[in-house]
């Protein structure tokens, strides 16, 4: 489960026959290592889902950048979280009702700070072209039920760049929509799949067994993460990326629980000494 060695101590001796997560908890000075995933880029320091945020994440040595993909009215893959442009741009309307040209005119940076004025909404193509080989890329299929065929569009973008081959690039595709993930898995079976969830009812043993038939990661909301959950996921050969950390004191419990990655707005909140 990607654990590091633990220094011998009285607390450790009393925990030798406990689960691995308990060993980590027994020694407050040593944790296992976890990947750092910059949530919508380094979105604590730059406007979310923009090239500025992704570049900042790379500068801060994040292991992955996480981003959200949706589709414009004329079929372009764009990187934006909300189904509307209202919160993060100077425009209004639904992503799927706007053309790429209309979206490209929008200012997606000023909402964060005037220093980022005129930062545009990027395309998935732009992100892949700039960051492949430089950092891992965690792609979320956002509301795929609104965009029939989005799985093939994303698969085509990866295939076009040779990013569909095993170990050719660190790419993971995730979603809350399980059927969408199954469709994507059929298109590109070598790309790791991550199941997103914020519901405890989706983390039963039966559900984890189902996820293990097509997924490589189970990525729960951090408030659902326990050592027992990470152990059950690891027992089925999958890994755990927990989301979303926005406070420094939220990191330590996740490390003790044994997660494999921490999705955070602030990449520097995960101590570098604890990373892979």
Coordinates of C-alpha atoms in Angstrom, one line a residue:
X1 CA 0.0 0.0 0.0
X2 CA 2.9 2.3 -0.7
X3 CA 4.1 2.6 2.9
X4 CA 7.5 3.8 3.9
X5 CA 9.5 2.3 6.8
X6 CA 8.4 3.2 10.4
X7 CA 11.0 4.1 13.1
X8 CA 10.9 1.6 16.0
X9 CA 9.2 3.0 19.0
X10 CA 7.2 1.7 22.0
X11 CA 4.0 2.7 20.2
X12 CA 5.1 0.7 17.2
X13 CA 5.8 -2.4 19.2
X14 CA 2.3 -2.4 20.5
X15 CA 0.9 -2.1 17.0
X16 CA 3.0 -4.7 15.2
X17 CA 0.0 -6.9 14.4
X18 CA -2.5 -4.2 13.6
X19 CA -3.4 -3.1 10.0
X20 CA -0.9 -1.1 8.0
X21 CA -2.9 2.1 8.5
X22 CA -2.6 1.7 12.3
X23 CA 1.2 1.4 12.0
X24 CA 1.3 4.8 10.3
X25 CA -0.9 6.3 13.1
X26 CA 1.4 4.8 15.8
X27 CA 4.2 7.0 14.8
X28 CA 3.3 10.6 14.4
X29 CA 6.6 11.5 12.6
X30 CA 6.4 9.1 9.6
X31 CA 3.7 8.7 7.0
X32 CA 3.5 6.9 3.7
X33 CA 4.0 9.0 0.6
X34 CA 1.1 10.3 -1.5
X35 CA 0.9 12.0 -4.9
X36 CA -0.1 15.7 -5.0
X37 CA -2.9 16.5 -7.5
X38 CA -3.4 20.2 -8.2
X39 CA -7.2 20.6 -8.2
X40 CA -8.2 22.5 -11.3
X41 CA -4.5 23.5 -11.3
X42 CA -3.0 25.3 -8.4
X43 CA -6.4 27.0 -8.0
X44 CA -5.5 28.4 -4.6
X45 CA -3.0 30.6 -6.3
X46 CA -4.4 31.2 -9.8
X47 CA -7.8 31.1 -11.5
X48 CA -9.1 27.5 -11.7
X49 CA -8.9 25.5 -14.9
X50 CA -6.7 28.0 -16.7
X51 CA -3.3 27.6 -18.2
X52 CA -2.0 30.0 -15.5
X53 CA -3.2 27.6 -12.8
X54 CA -1.7 24.5 -14.5
X55 CA 1.6 26.3 -15.0
X56 CA 1.7 27.3 -11.4
X57 CA 1.0 23.6 -10.4
X58 CA 4.0 22.5 -12.5
X59 CA 6.1 25.2 -11.0
X60 CA 5.1 23.9 -7.5
X61 CA 6.1 20.4 -8.6
X62 CA 2.6 18.8 -8.3
X63 CA 2.5 15.2 -9.5
X64 CA -0.7 15.7 -11.4
X65 CA -2.9 18.5 -12.6
X66 CA -6.7 17.9 -12.4
X67 CA -9.1 19.5 -14.8
X68 CA -12.7 19.3 -16.0
X69 CA -13.8 18.8 -19.6
X70 CA -17.1 19.9 -21.2
X71 CA -18.2 20.4 -24.8
X72 CA -19.2 23.6 -26.6
X73 CA -22.2 23.8 -28.9
X74 CA -20.0 23.3 -31.9
X75 CA -18.1 20.3 -30.4
X76 CA -14.9 21.7 -28.9
X77 CA -13.6 20.2 -25.7
X78 CA -13.1 23.0 -23.2
X79 CA -11.7 23.0 -19.7
X80 CA -14.2 24.5 -17.2
X81 CA -15.8 23.1 -14.0
X82 CA -19.4 24.6 -13.9
X83 CA -22.1 23.8 -16.4
X84 CA -22.5 27.5 -16.8
X85 CA -19.9 30.2 -17.3
X86 CA -21.4 32.6 -14.8
X87 CA -19.2 32.0 -11.8
X88 CA -15.7 32.0 -13.4
X89 CA -16.1 34.4 -16.3
X90 CA -17.5 37.8 -17.2
X91 CA -20.3 36.1 -19.3
X92 CA -23.5 34.2 -18.6
X93 CA -25.0 31.0 -20.1
X94 CA -24.6 27.3 -20.4
X95 CA -21.3 25.8 -21.7
X96 CA -23.2 23.6 -24.1
X97 CA -25.2 26.5 -25.5
X98 CA -22.1 28.5 -26.5
X99 CA -19.8 28.2 -29.4
X100 CA -16.0 27.9 -28.9
X101 CA -15.6 31.4 -30.4
X102 CA -18.1 32.9 -27.9
X103 CA -16.3 31.2 -25.0
X104 CA -12.9 32.2 -26.2
X105 CA -13.9 35.9 -25.9
X106 CA -14.6 35.5 -22.1
X107 CA -12.3 36.6 -19.3
X108 CA -11.8 33.6 -17.1
X109 CA -9.2 35.2 -14.8
X110 CA -10.5 38.5 -13.4
X111 CA -12.9 36.7 -11.0
X112 CA -9.9 35.5 -9.2
X113 CA -7.7 38.6 -9.3
X114 CA -7.2 41.5 -11.7
X115 CA -3.6 40.3 -12.3
X116 CA -5.1 37.4 -14.3
X117 CA -7.4 39.6 -16.4
X118 CA -8.1 38.2 -19.9
X119 CA -7.0 34.7 -19.0
X120 CA -9.0 32.6 -21.5
X121 CA -10.9 29.3 -21.1
X122 CA -8.4 26.7 -22.5
X123 CA -9.2 23.7 -24.7
X124 CA -8.3 20.2 -23.7
X125 CA -6.0 20.1 -26.8
X126 CA -4.0 23.1 -25.5
X127 CA -3.6 21.5 -22.1
X128 CA -2.5 18.1 -23.5
X129 CA -0.1 19.8 -25.9
X130 CA 1.7 21.9 -23.3
X131 CA 1.7 19.5 -20.3
X132 CA 2.0 16.0 -21.6
X133 CA 5.3 14.5 -20.4
X134 CA 5.7 17.3 -17.9
X135 CA 3.1 16.3 -15.3
X136 CA 0.4 13.7 -14.8
X137 CA -3.0 14.7 -16.0
X138 CA -6.2 13.8 -14.2
X139 CA -9.2 14.4 -16.6
X140 CA -12.7 14.6 -15.2
X141 CA -15.6 14.0 -17.6
X142 CA -17.9 16.7 -16.2
X143 CA -21.6 16.1 -16.5
X144 CA -21.1 13.7 -19.5
X145 CA -24.9 13.1 -19.6
X146 CA -25.1 16.6 -21.1
X147 CA -22.6 15.8 -23.9
X148 CA -23.4 12.6 -25.7
X149 CA -20.2 11.2 -27.3
X150 CA -17.8 13.1 -25.0
X151 CA -16.0 9.9 -24.1
X152 CA -15.0 9.4 -27.8
X153 CA -14.0 13.0 -28.2
X154 CA -11.6 12.7 -25.2
X155 CA -10.4 9.3 -26.3
X156 CA -9.6 10.7 -29.8
X157 CA -7.7 13.6 -28.3
X158 CA -5.5 11.3 -26.3
X159 CA -5.1 8.8 -29.2
X160 CA -4.1 11.6 -31.6
X161 CA -1.1 12.4 -29.3
X162 CA -0.1 8.8 -28.6
X163 CA -1.3 9.2 -25.0
X164 CA -3.5 6.1 -25.1
X165 CA -0.6 3.6 -24.8
X166 CA 0.4 1.9 -21.5
X167 CA 2.9 4.0 -19.6
X168 CA 3.3 6.5 -22.5
X169 CA 1.9 9.3 -20.4
X170 CA 0.5 9.7 -16.9
X171 CA -3.2 10.1 -17.7
X172 CA -6.2 9.2 -15.6
X173 CA -9.8 9.7 -16.5
X174 CA -12.4 10.1 -13.7
X175 CA -16.1 11.0 -13.3
X176 CA -19.0 10.7 -11.0
X177 CA -20.9 9.1 -13.9
X178 CA -20.1 5.4 -13.8
X179 CA -21.7 4.5 -17.1
X180 CA -19.6 7.1 -18.8
X181 CA -16.4 5.7 -17.3
X182 CA -17.4 2.2 -18.6
X183 CA -17.9 3.6 -22.1
X184 CA -14.5 5.3 -21.9
X185 CA -12.8 2.2 -20.6
X186 CA -14.1 0.3 -23.6
X187 CA -12.7 2.9 -26.0
X188 CA -9.2 3.1 -24.3
X189 CA -8.8 0.1 -21.9
X190 CA -5.2 1.0 -21.2
X191 CA -6.0 4.4 -19.7
X192 CA -6.5 4.2 -15.9
X193 CA -10.0 5.0 -14.7
X194 CA -11.0 6.8 -11.5
X195 CA -14.4 6.6 -9.8
X196 CA -15.5 9.8 -8.1
X197 CA -17.9 9.6 -5.2
X198 CA -19.2 11.7 -2.3
X199 CA -21.7 9.0 -1.1
X200 CA -20.9 6.4 1.6
X201 CA -23.6 4.2 0.0
X202 CA -21.3 3.8 -3.0
X203 CA -18.4 2.5 -1.0
X204 CA -19.8 -0.8 0.2
X205 CA -17.8 -4.0 -0.5
X206 CA -20.2 -4.9 -3.3
X207 CA -19.8 -1.5 -5.0
X208 CA -16.0 -1.7 -4.6
X209 CA -16.1 -5.1 -6.2
X210 CA -18.0 -3.7 -9.1
X211 CA -15.6 -0.7 -9.5
X212 CA -12.6 -3.1 -9.6
X213 CA -14.0 -4.6 -12.8
X214 CA -13.1 -1.5 -14.8
X215 CA -11.5 1.1 -12.5
X216 CA -8.0 1.6 -11.1
X217 CA -8.8 4.4 -8.6
X218 CA -11.7 5.1 -6.2
X219 CA -11.6 8.9 -5.4
X220 CA -13.9 9.8 -2.5
X221 CA -14.6 13.1 -0.8
X222 CA -12.1 13.5 2.0
X223 CA -14.7 13.4 4.7
X224 CA -15.5 9.7 3.7
X225 CA -11.9 8.6 4.0
X226 CA -10.9 6.2 6.7
X227 CA -8.1 3.7 7.1
X228 CA -10.7 0.9 6.8
X229 CA -11.9 2.3 3.5
X230 CA -8.4 2.7 2.0
X231 CA -7.5 -0.8 3.1
X232 CA -10.6 -2.2 1.4
X233 CA -9.9 -0.4 -1.8
X234 CA -6.2 -1.4 -1.8
X235 CA -7.2 -5.1 -1.1
X236 CA -9.1 -4.9 -4.5
X237 CA -6.0 -3.7 -6.3
X238 CA -7.2 0.0 -6.7
X239 CA -5.7 3.2 -5.3
X240 CA -7.3 6.2 -3.6
X241 CA -7.1 9.9 -4.4
X242 CA -9.0 12.0 -1.8
X243 CA -10.6 15.4 -2.6
X244 CA -10.5 18.3 -1.9
X245 CA -8.0 19.7 0.6
X246 CA -8.2 23.4 1.2
X247 CA -6.7 23.6 4.7
X248 CA -3.3 22.4 5.9
X249 CA -4.7 20.5 8.8
X250 CA -6.7 18.3 6.4
X251 CA -3.6 16.7 5.0
X252 CA -2.3 14.7 7.9
X253 CA -5.5 12.6 8.6
X254 CA -5.5 11.5 4.9
X255 CA -1.8 10.5 5.0
X256 CA -2.4 8.5 8.2
X257 CA -5.5 6.9 6.5
X258 CA -3.2 5.7 3.7
X259 CA -4.5 7.5 0.6
X260 CA -2.3 7.3 -2.5
X261 CA -3.0 10.9 -3.6
X262 CA -4.4 14.2 -2.3
X263 CA -6.3 16.5 -4.6
X264 CA -5.8 20.0 -3.3
X265 CA -6.1 23.7 -4.4
X266 CA -2.8 24.2 -2.7
X267 CA -0.1 21.8 -3.9
X268 CA 2.4 23.1 -1.3
X269 CA 0.1 21.8 1.5
X270 CA 1.3 18.2 1.0
X271 CA 4.8 18.1 2.4
X272 CA 7.4 17.2 -0.3
X273 CA 9.0 14.7 2.0
X274 CA 5.8 12.6 1.9
X275 CA 5.6 12.5 -1.9
X276 CA 6.6 9.6 -4.1

